[in-house]
Amino acid sequence: MKLTVAAFSLNPSTQNLSLRSDQAGFILLGAFLLSFVLIRISTRLMRSPKVPWWPGSIKTGGGLHLHHLVFGIVLMLLFGFLAIAVYLPNPWWDLVAAGFGVGAGLTLDEYALWLHLDDVYWAEEGRRSVDAVIIAAVLGGLILLGARPLTSSDTSSTIGIVFAVIVVLVFCAAALLKGRTMLGIIGLVFPPAAAWGLMRLARPDSPWARWRYPADGRRMRRATVRAERQQRRYRRWQDLIGGAPSIPSPVTAAAQSLAVDPEAAVPDADREEPSGA
């Protein structure tokens, strides 16, 4: 029995740009990144006292703040529906791709808000929006460049393909357990990234470190020192891209108030009234 194990391939080619779908994909990715950059510039200018003339946030007469992810979701729904339900020739197809990319950029820029269901845009938790955009951009770029986690010259080798899928998933899961979230996710389309995450030291707060690194052991000390150094370097990049956090974390404040007064989180209507004598 001939057994062919699927392998990773990366086949970038400028000829792919002639294909309708690939061209639209590059336009979508470009619009996604451009919209993220422009909305970050706008939000940072809103905070700057040097440009008081810059328009601020959109608020209704009743004081309701309309976050830009609202417009992003509307754009993704609109252009996503058009892309699926209507056949559009160029240049309309490319415009739909650009519109969807703009919507995705506006939405992922506030990823931390819909993750925490709280306005943490300029809090510490807001850094997760930058992480989400970086992961989405890298994944999209790799796919457009031809990255495929699995290929096989013999499609009849089902056993080989299944085996390769399992190997890739195990590598990605191991990288995630080691706290290498970005490498684990990117490894789904670029397996060498997951393999690199598997070879790295685990982050000290990861499940892998808790299971395999003794608390007073040498590997835990090395992991802690390395994680702190990497975190400082990565935070400088986050601040450069998205701006440094400038407000207290509402999530942390809520947790602290709950620890001090557990009944503060219970609505008044649900509290038991003391029974009278």
XYZ file of N, CA and C in Angstrom:
831
model
N 0.852 -1.200 0.000
C 0.000 0.000 0.000
C 0.881 1.240 0.000
N 0.630 2.116 -0.904
C 1.379 3.362 -0.988
C 0.809 4.364 0.002
N 1.690 4.932 0.828
C 1.254 5.879 1.854
C 1.953 7.208 1.630
N 1.207 8.226 1.408
C 1.757 9.566 1.215
C 1.324 10.456 2.355
N 2.293 10.977 3.085
C 1.985 11.870 4.188
C 1.901 13.288 3.660
N 0.808 13.955 3.956
C 0.634 15.338 3.490
C 1.680 16.221 4.118
N 2.056 17.261 3.422
C 3.117 18.151 3.891
C 2.708 19.582 3.692
N 3.414 20.482 4.390
C 3.151 21.911 4.252
C 3.763 22.436 2.970
N 3.081 23.375 2.337
C 3.637 24.011 1.148
C 3.324 25.486 1.166
N 4.242 26.275 0.632
C 4.051 27.716 0.493
C 4.430 28.077 -0.924
N 3.437 28.475 -1.719
C 3.665 28.723 -3.137
C 3.219 30.110 -3.542
N 3.964 31.151 -3.131
C 3.588 32.492 -3.559
C 3.842 32.665 -5.049
N 2.911 33.314 -5.716
C 3.058 33.523 -7.149
C 2.286 34.761 -7.554
N 2.924 35.611 -8.329
C 2.237 36.815 -8.799
C 1.146 36.469 -9.802
N 1.205 35.241 -10.365
C 0.173 34.849 -11.310
C -1.183 34.712 -10.633
N -1.190 34.447 -9.329
C -2.457 34.297 -8.624
C -3.259 35.588 -8.612
N -2.557 36.723 -8.779
C -3.264 38.006 -8.766
C -4.209 38.145 -9.945
N -4.003 37.324 -10.972
C -4.902 37.393 -12.121
C -6.221 36.698 -11.834
N -6.260 35.862 -10.809
C -7.493 35.192 -10.447
C -8.407 36.153 -9.716
N -9.694 36.051 -9.996
C -10.665 36.985 -9.423
C -10.696 36.904 -7.897
N -10.723 35.697 -7.361
C -10.831 35.530 -5.920
C -9.558 35.974 -5.199
N -8.391 35.661 -5.770
C -7.139 36.039 -5.118
C -6.945 37.545 -5.134
N -7.314 38.183 -6.220
C -7.208 39.632 -6.291
C -8.104 40.284 -5.246
N -9.328 39.770 -5.123
C -10.241 40.295 -4.115
C -9.707 40.050 -2.706
N -9.036 38.908 -2.508
C -8.463 38.616 -1.206
C -7.400 39.618 -0.803
N -6.523 39.984 -1.710
C -5.501 40.980 -1.417
C -6.125 42.344 -1.161
N -7.166 42.678 -1.903
C -7.861 43.949 -1.678
C -8.510 43.948 -0.300
N -9.141 42.821 0.076
C -9.777 42.710 1.391
C -8.748 42.890 2.505
N -7.607 42.208 2.391
C -6.576 42.313 3.426
C -6.023 43.732 3.507
N -5.801 44.351 2.347
C -5.302 45.721 2.346
C -6.289 46.688 2.977
N -7.575 46.540 2.649
C -8.594 47.411 3.241
C -8.718 47.173 4.734
N -8.576 45.929 5.161
C -8.625 45.578 6.580
C -7.519 46.288 7.351
N -6.288 46.192 6.856
C -5.160 46.824 7.538
C -5.258 48.347 7.488
N -5.670 48.888 6.337
C -5.767 50.340 6.204
C -6.825 50.912 7.139
N -7.974 50.251 7.228
C -9.034 50.750 8.110
C -8.600 50.691 9.571
N -7.875 49.621 9.950
C -7.380 49.524 11.329
C -6.403 50.655 11.627
N -5.468 50.900 10.715
C -4.480 51.963 10.930
C -5.156 53.322 11.034
N -6.103 53.606 10.129
C -6.751 54.916 10.122
C -7.620 55.133 11.357
N -8.334 54.084 11.806
C -9.194 54.275 12.984
C -8.340 54.408 14.236
N -7.186 53.738 14.280
C -6.280 53.908 15.427
C -5.696 55.319 15.447
N -5.338 55.831 14.277
C -4.846 57.204 14.209
C -5.922 58.167 14.687
N -7.165 57.927 14.249
C -8.262 58.809 14.630
C -8.502 58.780 16.135
N -8.544 57.581 16.722
C -8.818 57.496 18.163
C -7.681 58.088 18.988
N -6.460 57.969 18.500
C -5.340 58.571 19.233
C -5.349 60.092 19.112
N -5.784 60.592 17.959
C -5.896 62.044 17.809
C -7.002 62.610 18.699
N -8.052 61.810 18.933
C -9.119 62.260 19.836
C -8.595 62.530 21.240
N -7.581 61.780 21.631
C -7.032 61.918 22.983
C -6.004 63.031 23.079
N -5.498 63.481 21.937
C -4.400 64.450 21.948
C -4.920 65.870 22.165
N -4.371 66.587 23.152
C -4.769 67.991 23.353
C -4.219 68.923 22.274
N -3.301 68.411 21.444
C -2.697 69.240 20.400
C -3.624 69.432 19.205
N -4.637 68.576 19.072
C -5.565 68.688 17.935
C -6.999 68.715 18.467
N -7.379 69.784 19.159
C -8.737 69.838 19.723
C -9.825 69.898 18.656
N -9.436 70.233 17.427
C -10.419 70.345 16.357
C -10.803 68.985 15.767
N -10.054 67.927 16.162
C -10.357 66.608 15.591
C -11.707 66.117 16.110
N -12.583 65.619 15.216
C -13.911 65.174 15.680
C -13.810 64.040 16.678
N -14.687 64.065 17.670
C -14.663 63.059 18.715
C -15.557 61.878 18.408
N -15.923 61.148 19.450
C -16.761 59.968 19.286
C -18.181 60.372 18.880
N -18.877 59.422 18.283
C -20.258 59.648 17.869
C -21.178 59.307 19.037
N -21.937 60.287 19.497
C -22.859 60.080 20.605
C -24.234 60.604 20.233
N -25.248 59.904 20.714
C -26.625 60.328 20.475
C -27.020 61.413 21.470
N -28.188 61.991 21.244
C -28.668 63.022 22.154
C -28.855 62.522 23.569
N -29.138 61.229 23.726
C -29.309 60.655 25.052
C -28.011 60.226 25.705
N -26.866 60.500 25.055
C -25.581 60.150 25.634
C -25.073 58.767 25.267
N -25.747 58.082 24.334
C -25.312 56.753 23.927
C -24.105 56.861 23.005
N -23.037 56.159 23.347
C -21.807 56.171 22.552
C -21.870 55.059 21.514
N -21.832 55.448 20.238
C -21.834 54.467 19.148
C -20.386 54.109 18.811
N -19.962 52.935 19.243
C -18.607 52.475 18.944
C -18.489 52.156 17.463
N -17.245 52.265 16.948
C -17.093 52.032 15.512
C -17.240 50.567 15.137
N -17.236 49.653 16.109
C -17.502 48.260 15.758
C -18.942 48.076 15.277
N -19.850 48.977 15.686
C -21.233 48.907 15.203
C -21.256 49.087 13.687
N -20.525 50.088 13.213
C -20.461 50.331 11.771
C -19.711 49.199 11.073
N -18.700 48.634 11.754
C -17.978 47.512 11.176
C -18.859 46.293 10.986
N -19.678 45.987 11.976
C -20.577 44.840 11.867
C -21.583 45.045 10.746
N -22.122 46.262 10.639
C -23.082 46.552 9.568
C -22.427 46.375 8.201
N -21.201 46.861 8.051
C -20.494 46.730 6.774
C -20.225 45.269 6.436
N -19.807 44.472 7.422
C -19.547 43.055 7.156
C -20.819 42.319 6.772
N -21.932 42.627 7.444
C -23.202 41.981 7.094
C -23.634 42.366 5.687
N -23.530 43.653 5.376
C -23.970 44.139 4.074
C -23.138 43.551 2.937
N -21.818 43.728 3.031
C -20.957 43.284 1.926
C -20.792 41.771 1.916
N -20.871 41.125 3.092
C -20.842 39.666 3.105
C -22.056 39.075 2.418
N -23.234 39.667 2.643
C -24.452 39.207 1.978
C -24.348 39.418 0.469
N -23.837 40.569 0.060
C -23.693 40.840 -1.372
C -22.734 39.847 -2.027
N -21.628 39.513 -1.316
C -20.647 38.594 -1.890
C -21.218 37.191 -2.070
N -22.128 36.784 -1.176
C -22.673 35.429 -1.219
C -23.900 35.339 -2.129
N -24.773 36.318 -2.043
C -26.079 36.211 -2.696
C -26.126 36.786 -4.098
N -25.178 37.650 -4.452
C -25.254 38.343 -5.741
C -23.954 38.134 -6.500
N -24.063 37.759 -7.786
C -22.867 37.670 -8.610
C -22.555 39.065 -9.145
N -21.365 39.548 -8.822
C -20.974 40.905 -9.191
C -19.720 40.873 -10.053
N -19.762 41.489 -11.216
C -18.540 41.579 -12.034
C -17.614 42.646 -11.472
N -16.371 42.616 -11.906
C -15.459 43.697 -11.527
C -15.875 44.986 -12.230
N -15.686 46.151 -11.581
C -14.967 46.374 -10.318
C -15.830 46.223 -9.071
N -17.123 45.862 -9.225
C -18.005 45.797 -8.065
C -17.571 44.716 -7.087
N -17.069 43.594 -7.621
C -16.608 42.517 -6.748
C -15.456 42.987 -5.865
N -14.524 43.742 -6.445
C -13.401 44.264 -5.660
C -13.868 45.291 -4.637
N -14.875 46.086 -4.998
C -15.405 47.070 -4.044
C -16.086 46.372 -2.866
N -16.771 45.259 -3.143
C -17.390 44.490 -2.064
C -16.311 43.931 -1.132
N -15.223 43.427 -1.717
C -14.116 42.910 -0.905
C -13.516 44.016 -0.040
N -13.355 45.203 -0.623
C -12.811 46.327 0.141
C -13.762 46.728 1.263
N -15.061 46.751 0.979
C -16.026 47.108 2.011
C -16.039 46.122 3.163
N -15.944 44.834 2.832
C -15.900 43.820 3.898
C -14.620 43.963 4.709
N -13.502 44.265 4.051
C -12.246 44.456 4.769
C -12.300 45.639 5.718
N -12.916 46.734 5.274
C -13.068 47.903 6.145
C -13.914 47.532 7.369
N -15.007 46.814 7.139
C -15.848 46.398 8.259
C -15.108 45.510 9.237
N -14.294 44.570 8.709
C -13.524 43.689 9.586
C -12.498 44.469 10.388
N -11.868 45.475 9.766
C -10.890 46.284 10.488
C -11.523 47.078 11.620
N -12.671 47.679 11.354
C -13.363 48.444 12.394
C -13.842 47.548 13.532
N -14.268 46.335 13.189
C -14.792 45.422 14.210
C -13.676 44.838 15.072
N -12.613 44.341 14.439
C -11.530 43.743 15.213
C -10.750 44.778 16.012
N -10.789 46.039 15.592
C -10.121 47.075 16.373
C -10.739 47.199 17.762
N -11.983 46.778 17.903
C -12.630 46.798 19.217
C -12.945 45.370 19.686
N -12.079 44.454 19.302
C -12.248 43.060 19.713
C -12.329 42.925 21.236
N -11.504 43.686 21.959
C -11.497 43.583 23.425
C -12.832 43.993 24.029
N -13.555 44.899 23.363
C -14.846 45.341 23.903
C -15.874 44.232 23.831
N -15.953 43.549 22.669
C -16.962 42.487 22.594
C -16.472 41.203 23.230
N -15.193 41.129 23.613
C -14.721 39.993 24.393
C -15.096 40.157 25.871
N -14.901 41.371 26.400
C -15.176 41.633 27.815
C -16.558 42.233 28.063
N -17.259 42.621 26.984
C -18.546 43.303 27.119
C -18.419 44.517 28.031
N -17.345 45.254 27.833
C -17.101 46.462 28.620
C -16.198 47.374 27.800
N -16.248 48.679 28.092
C -15.455 49.649 27.341
C -14.020 49.644 27.873
N -13.208 48.722 27.348
C -11.821 48.582 27.795
C -10.848 49.012 26.691
N -11.317 49.848 25.772
C -10.507 50.214 24.609
C -9.158 50.782 25.019
N -9.151 51.686 26.022
C -7.895 52.295 26.466
C -7.425 51.734 27.797
N -7.963 50.595 28.209
C -7.504 49.918 29.419
C -6.503 48.825 29.030
N -5.962 48.166 30.037
C -4.973 47.114 29.785
C -5.552 46.006 28.911
N -6.815 45.653 29.132
C -7.440 44.597 28.336
C -7.566 44.979 26.869
N -7.519 46.273 26.568
C -7.637 46.715 25.190
C -6.502 46.260 24.298
N -5.388 45.835 24.902
C -4.270 45.330 24.101
C -4.672 44.105 23.288
N -5.693 43.396 23.734
C -6.107 42.179 23.012
C -6.644 42.502 21.627
N -7.136 43.708 21.435
C -7.586 44.097 20.093
C -6.414 44.113 19.131
N -5.280 44.636 19.575
C -4.086 44.656 18.732
C -3.637 43.231 18.429
N -3.672 42.357 19.436
C -3.307 40.956 19.218
C -4.203 40.318 18.162
N -5.516 40.571 18.260
C -6.460 39.971 17.317
C -6.194 40.437 15.893
N -5.891 41.714 15.728
C -5.619 42.248 14.388
C -4.336 41.652 13.825
N -3.303 41.516 14.656
C -2.038 40.942 14.193
C -2.241 39.501 13.752
N -2.953 38.707 14.553
C -3.188 37.307 14.200
C -3.993 37.210 12.912
N -5.051 38.014 12.789
C -5.880 37.970 11.586
C -5.082 38.373 10.352
N -4.236 39.400 10.483
C -3.436 39.861 9.344
C -2.413 38.806 8.922
N -1.765 38.173 9.885
C -0.773 37.145 9.560
C -1.437 35.936 8.913
N -2.549 35.483 9.478
C -3.261 34.348 8.900
C -3.727 34.657 7.474
N -4.327 35.839 7.310
C -4.794 36.213 5.978
C -3.660 36.313 4.986
N -2.547 36.907 5.409
C -1.398 37.035 4.511
C -0.822 35.690 4.107
N -0.708 34.769 5.069
C -0.167 33.444 4.754
C -1.072 32.694 3.781
N -2.381 32.784 3.993
C -3.315 32.096 3.096
C -3.231 32.671 1.693
N -3.146 33.990 1.585
C -3.072 34.617 0.267
C -1.766 34.307 -0.449
N -0.701 34.070 0.324
C 0.584 33.718 -0.278
C 0.667 32.252 -0.664
N -0.399 31.492 -0.387
C -0.428 30.105 -0.807
C -0.146 29.113 0.291
N -0.131 29.560 1.556
C 0.142 28.638 2.655
C -1.021 27.674 2.819
N -0.698 26.388 2.815
C -1.697 25.350 3.060
C -1.086 24.371 4.047
N -1.774 24.084 5.130
C -1.176 23.199 6.131
C -0.912 21.796 5.628
N -1.729 21.339 4.684
C -1.614 19.966 4.218
C -1.749 19.909 2.710
N -0.849 19.181 2.083
C -0.994 18.875 0.664
C -0.634 17.417 0.471
N -1.060 16.851 -0.607
C -0.740 15.449 -0.877
C -0.714 15.226 -2.375
N 0.334 14.584 -2.825
C 0.413 14.238 -4.246
C -0.438 13.021 -4.574
N -0.826 12.299 -3.536
C -1.687 11.136 -3.727
C -2.922 11.305 -2.860
N -3.987 11.814 -3.450
C -5.186 12.099 -2.663
C -5.878 10.833 -2.185
N -5.479 9.675 -2.739
C -6.091 8.433 -2.278
C -5.515 7.962 -0.952
N -4.423 8.570 -0.516
C -3.794 8.174 0.738
C -4.522 8.826 1.904
N -5.698 8.308 2.199
C -6.507 8.880 3.275
C -5.811 8.754 4.616
N -5.154 7.627 4.844
C -4.473 7.407 6.122
C -3.372 8.451 6.327
N -2.631 8.730 5.271
C -1.558 9.725 5.380
C -2.089 11.108 5.676
N -3.197 11.482 5.030
C -3.780 12.804 5.250
C -4.306 12.923 6.676
N -5.004 11.882 7.141
C -5.535 11.893 8.508
C -4.402 11.976 9.517
N -3.331 11.217 9.279
C -2.178 11.236 10.178
C -1.566 12.637 10.225
N -1.419 13.272 9.060
C -0.834 14.607 9.011
C -1.720 15.628 9.723
N -3.045 15.510 9.558
C -3.968 16.404 10.249
C -3.811 16.271 11.761
N -3.716 15.033 12.226
C -3.563 14.799 13.667
C -2.260 15.406 14.174
N -1.186 15.245 13.413
C 0.110 15.803 13.824
C 0.043 17.318 13.936
N -0.561 17.962 12.937
C -0.674 19.421 12.960
C -1.507 19.873 14.158
N -2.628 19.214 14.403
C -3.490 19.586 15.525
C -2.788 19.371 16.858
N -2.015 18.287 16.988
C -1.272 18.035 18.227
C -0.226 19.125 18.450
N 0.492 19.513 17.407
C 1.485 20.584 17.529
C 0.826 21.890 17.954
N -0.311 22.209 17.335
C -1.002 23.460 17.672
C -1.516 23.426 19.110
N -2.084 22.287 19.520
C -2.589 22.165 20.891
C -1.456 22.285 21.896
N -0.313 21.671 21.608
C 0.826 21.751 22.520
C 1.334 23.187 22.635
N 1.389 23.898 21.491
C 1.829 25.298 21.536
C 0.870 26.141 22.364
N -0.438 25.889 22.241
C -1.428 26.625 23.031
C -1.284 26.295 24.509
N -1.058 25.042 24.846
C -0.877 24.657 26.246
C 0.380 25.280 26.835
N 1.352 25.561 26.003
C 2.567 26.216 26.473
C 2.405 27.729 26.588
N 1.218 28.222 26.277
C 0.994 29.665 26.353
C 1.421 30.409 25.114
N 1.802 29.707 24.073
C 2.207 30.329 22.808
C 0.986 30.441 21.904
N 0.066 31.323 22.307
C -1.231 31.407 21.637
C -1.101 31.790 20.174
N -0.314 32.816 19.889
C -0.207 33.279 18.508
C 0.412 32.212 17.611
N 1.463 31.544 18.099
C 2.097 30.501 17.295
C 1.158 29.317 17.113
N 0.364 28.990 18.132
C -0.572 27.883 18.020
C -1.657 28.141 16.997
N -2.166 29.375 16.955
C -3.224 29.699 15.996
C -2.667 29.775 14.577
N -1.526 30.438 14.430
C -0.922 30.549 13.095
C -0.516 29.175 12.580
N -0.187 28.268 13.489
C 0.210 26.928 13.086
C -0.868 26.155 12.364
N -2.124 26.582 12.488
C -3.200 25.898 11.777
C -3.044 26.008 10.267
N -2.434 27.089 9.783
C -2.188 27.229 8.346
C -0.695 27.217 8.029
N 0.153 27.349 9.055
C 1.604 27.366 8.877
C 2.216 26.496 9.970
N 2.178 25.164 9.820
C 2.601 24.243 10.881
C 3.981 24.503 11.473
N 4.977 25.004 10.722
C 6.266 25.284 11.367
C 6.157 26.257 12.539
N 5.175 27.158 12.506
C 5.000 28.077 13.629
C 4.604 27.320 14.890
N 3.698 26.347 14.757
C 3.296 25.542 15.914
C 4.457 24.694 16.409
N 5.264 24.150 15.485
C 6.425 23.358 15.886
C 7.428 24.217 16.644
N 7.600 25.472 16.213
C 8.489 26.401 16.914
C 7.948 26.702 18.304
N 6.641 26.879 18.428
C 6.044 27.110 19.736
C 6.209 25.918 20.659
N 6.184 24.707 20.096
C 6.363 23.501 20.900
C 7.790 23.401 21.433
N 8.763 23.890 20.675
C 10.157 23.814 21.107
C 10.523 24.904 22.110
N 9.731 25.983 22.158
C 10.043 27.071 23.069
C 9.692 26.711 24.504
N 10.314 27.448 25.446
C 9.934 27.298 26.846
C 8.490 27.749 27.032
N 7.776 27.062 27.884
C 6.393 27.455 28.156
C 6.358 28.734 28.969
N 5.296 29.498 28.804
C 5.116 30.681 29.645
C 4.814 30.227 31.073
N 5.291 30.973 32.063
C 5.164 30.497 33.459
C 3.727 30.346 33.943
N 2.777 31.056 33.332
C 1.377 30.941 33.757
C 0.570 29.975 32.886
N 1.235 29.215 32.041
C 0.542 28.301 31.131
C 0.279 26.957 31.810
N -0.710 26.206 31.310
C -0.956 24.856 31.860
C 0.269 23.953 31.779
N 1.028 24.041 30.682
C 2.218 23.210 30.507
C 3.219 23.466 31.642
N 3.446 24.743 31.969
C 4.395 25.070 33.033
C 3.899 24.576 34.390
N 2.601 24.691 34.631
C 2.060 24.218 35.908
C 2.195 22.705 36.047
N 2.063 21.986 34.932
C 2.123 20.529 34.986
C 3.561 19.993 35.028
N 4.481 20.652 34.310
C 5.796 20.050 34.074
C 6.966 20.821 34.684
N 6.769 22.082 35.073
C 7.864 22.859 35.628
C 7.691 22.976 37.143
N 8.585 22.425 37.951
C 8.502 22.633 39.404
C 8.562 24.118 39.741
N 7.788 24.539 40.731
C 7.688 25.961 41.061
C 9.042 26.574 41.408
N 9.937 25.801 42.029
C 11.250 26.318 42.409
C 12.352 25.762 41.518
N 11.972 25.243 40.350
C 12.945 24.629 39.459
C 13.611 25.629 38.529
N 14.668 25.157 37.866
C 15.441 26.023 36.975
C 14.634 26.426 35.750
N 13.843 25.495 35.196
C 13.067 25.825 33.997
C 12.003 26.881 34.289
N 11.383 26.831 35.469
C 10.395 27.839 35.818
C 11.051 29.217 35.968
N 12.242 29.258 36.555
C 12.936 30.545 36.690
C 13.312 31.091 35.323
N 13.833 30.226 34.449
C 14.177 30.670 33.101
C 12.939 31.145 32.348
N 11.838 30.396 32.487
C 10.605 30.774 31.795
C 10.088 32.121 32.285
N 10.187 32.369 33.584
C 9.704 33.639 34.145
C 10.525 34.811 33.654
N 11.861 34.666 33.702
C 12.744 35.745 33.245
C 12.534 36.027 31.766
N 12.445 34.960 30.968
C 12.276 35.135 29.518
C 10.909 35.741 29.192
N 9.864 35.307 29.892
C 8.523 35.834 29.629
C 8.444 37.319 29.969
N 9.052 37.743 31.070
C 9.031 39.156 31.438
C 9.765 40.002 30.407
N 10.910 39.494 29.930
C 11.659 40.242 28.920
C 10.886 40.345 27.620
N 10.274 39.236 27.175
C 9.487 39.243 25.943
C 8.245 40.118 26.083
N 7.630 40.091 27.271
C 6.424 40.885 27.482
C 6.721 42.366 27.398
N 7.827 42.795 27.988
C 8.200 44.222 27.903
C 8.431 44.625 26.459
N 9.122 43.776 25.697
C 9.394 44.104 24.294
C 8.112 44.122 23.472
N 7.238 43.137 23.709
C 5.997 43.068 22.943
C 5.066 44.219 23.285
N 5.048 44.627 24.552
C 4.184 45.745 24.940
C 4.630 47.039 24.291
N 5.917 47.208 24.074
C 6.380 48.409 23.365
C 5.821 48.435 21.957
N 5.776 47.265 21.293
C 5.193 47.198 19.957
C 3.692 47.450 19.998
N 3.018 46.886 20.993
C 1.578 47.133 21.131
C 1.295 48.615 21.319
N 2.082 49.281 22.171
C 1.873 50.705 22.418
C 2.160 51.527 21.172
N 3.167 51.084 20.400
C 3.493 51.803 19.172
C 2.369 51.680 18.156
N 1.767 50.500 18.061
C 0.707 50.262 17.073
C -0.621 50.852 17.533
N -1.021 50.527 18.749
C -2.369 50.875 19.196
C -2.460 51.960 20.232
N -1.339 52.413 20.781
C -1.391 53.406 21.844
C -1.361 52.739 23.214
N -0.732 53.400 24.168
C -0.597 52.832 25.503
C -1.898 52.981 26.288
N -2.230 52.006 27.124
C -3.416 52.137 27.981
C -3.303 53.365 28.876
N -4.439 54.027 29.090
C -4.397 55.279 29.854
C -5.500 55.386 30.892
N -6.345 54.372 31.011
C -7.421 54.423 31.998
C -7.373 53.155 32.846
N -7.867 53.214 34.080
C -7.907 52.009 34.906
C -8.785 50.942 34.268
N -8.446 49.712 34.538
C -9.208 48.602 33.970
C -10.536 48.448 34.692
N -11.673 48.616 33.988
C -12.973 48.393 34.635
C -13.181 46.941 35.029
N -12.544 46.013 34.310
C -12.677 44.595 34.648
C -11.990 44.307 35.974
N -10.766 44.843 36.143
C -10.042 44.642 37.397
C -10.748 45.328 38.545
N -11.265 46.540 38.313
C -11.969 47.267 39.365
C -13.222 46.514 39.817
N -13.938 45.929 38.861
C -15.139 45.164 39.213
C -14.782 43.925 40.021
N -13.678 43.266 39.656
C -13.257 42.074 40.397
C -12.841 42.432 41.818
N -12.144 43.573 41.960
C -11.725 43.990 43.289
C -12.910 44.365 44.162
N -13.885 45.071 43.599
C -15.063 45.433 44.381
C -15.878 44.206 44.761
N -15.890 43.196 43.880
C -16.608 41.967 44.185
C -15.918 41.211 45.321
N -14.568 41.270 45.335
C -13.843 40.587 46.397
C -14.092 41.247 47.748
N -14.231 42.592 47.728
C -14.480 43.313 48.977
C -15.914 43.126 49.441
N -16.872 43.229 48.496
C -18.293 43.124 48.840
C -18.964 42.182 47.856
N -19.019 40.879 48.134
C -19.625 39.926 47.183
C -21.075 40.234 46.855
N -21.815 40.866 47.764
C -23.213 41.159 47.501
C -23.401 42.308 46.522
N -22.292 43.023 46.218
C -22.416 44.157 45.295
C -22.788 43.704 43.897
N -22.463 42.446 43.566
C -22.774 41.937 42.223
C -24.174 41.366 42.133
N -24.895 41.294 43.234
C -26.248 40.739 43.229
C -27.255 41.865 43.063
N -28.118 41.808 42.037
C -29.115 42.858 41.864
C -30.012 42.960 43.088
N -30.496 44.200 43.336
C -31.336 44.442 44.495
C -32.577 43.557 44.484
N -33.126 43.310 43.311
C -34.363 42.532 43.223
C -34.156 41.078 43.620
N -32.885 40.594 43.507
C -32.616 39.197 43.815
C -32.185 38.974 45.257
N -31.977 40.054 45.992
C -31.530 39.893 47.371
C -32.716 39.541 48.269
N -32.430 38.675 49.209
C -33.480 38.257 50.137
C -33.707 39.325 51.195
N -34.953 39.721 51.354
C -35.281 40.696 52.369
C -35.282 40.011 53.739
N -34.735 40.669 54.747
C -34.770 40.074 56.082
C -36.210 39.901 56.562
N -36.476 38.719 57.082
C -37.848 38.450 57.543
C -38.125 39.178 58.840
N -39.301 39.784 58.918
C -39.657 40.520 60.133
C -40.092 39.586 61.243
N -39.975 40.053 62.457
C -40.326 39.211 63.616
C -41.837 39.114 63.715
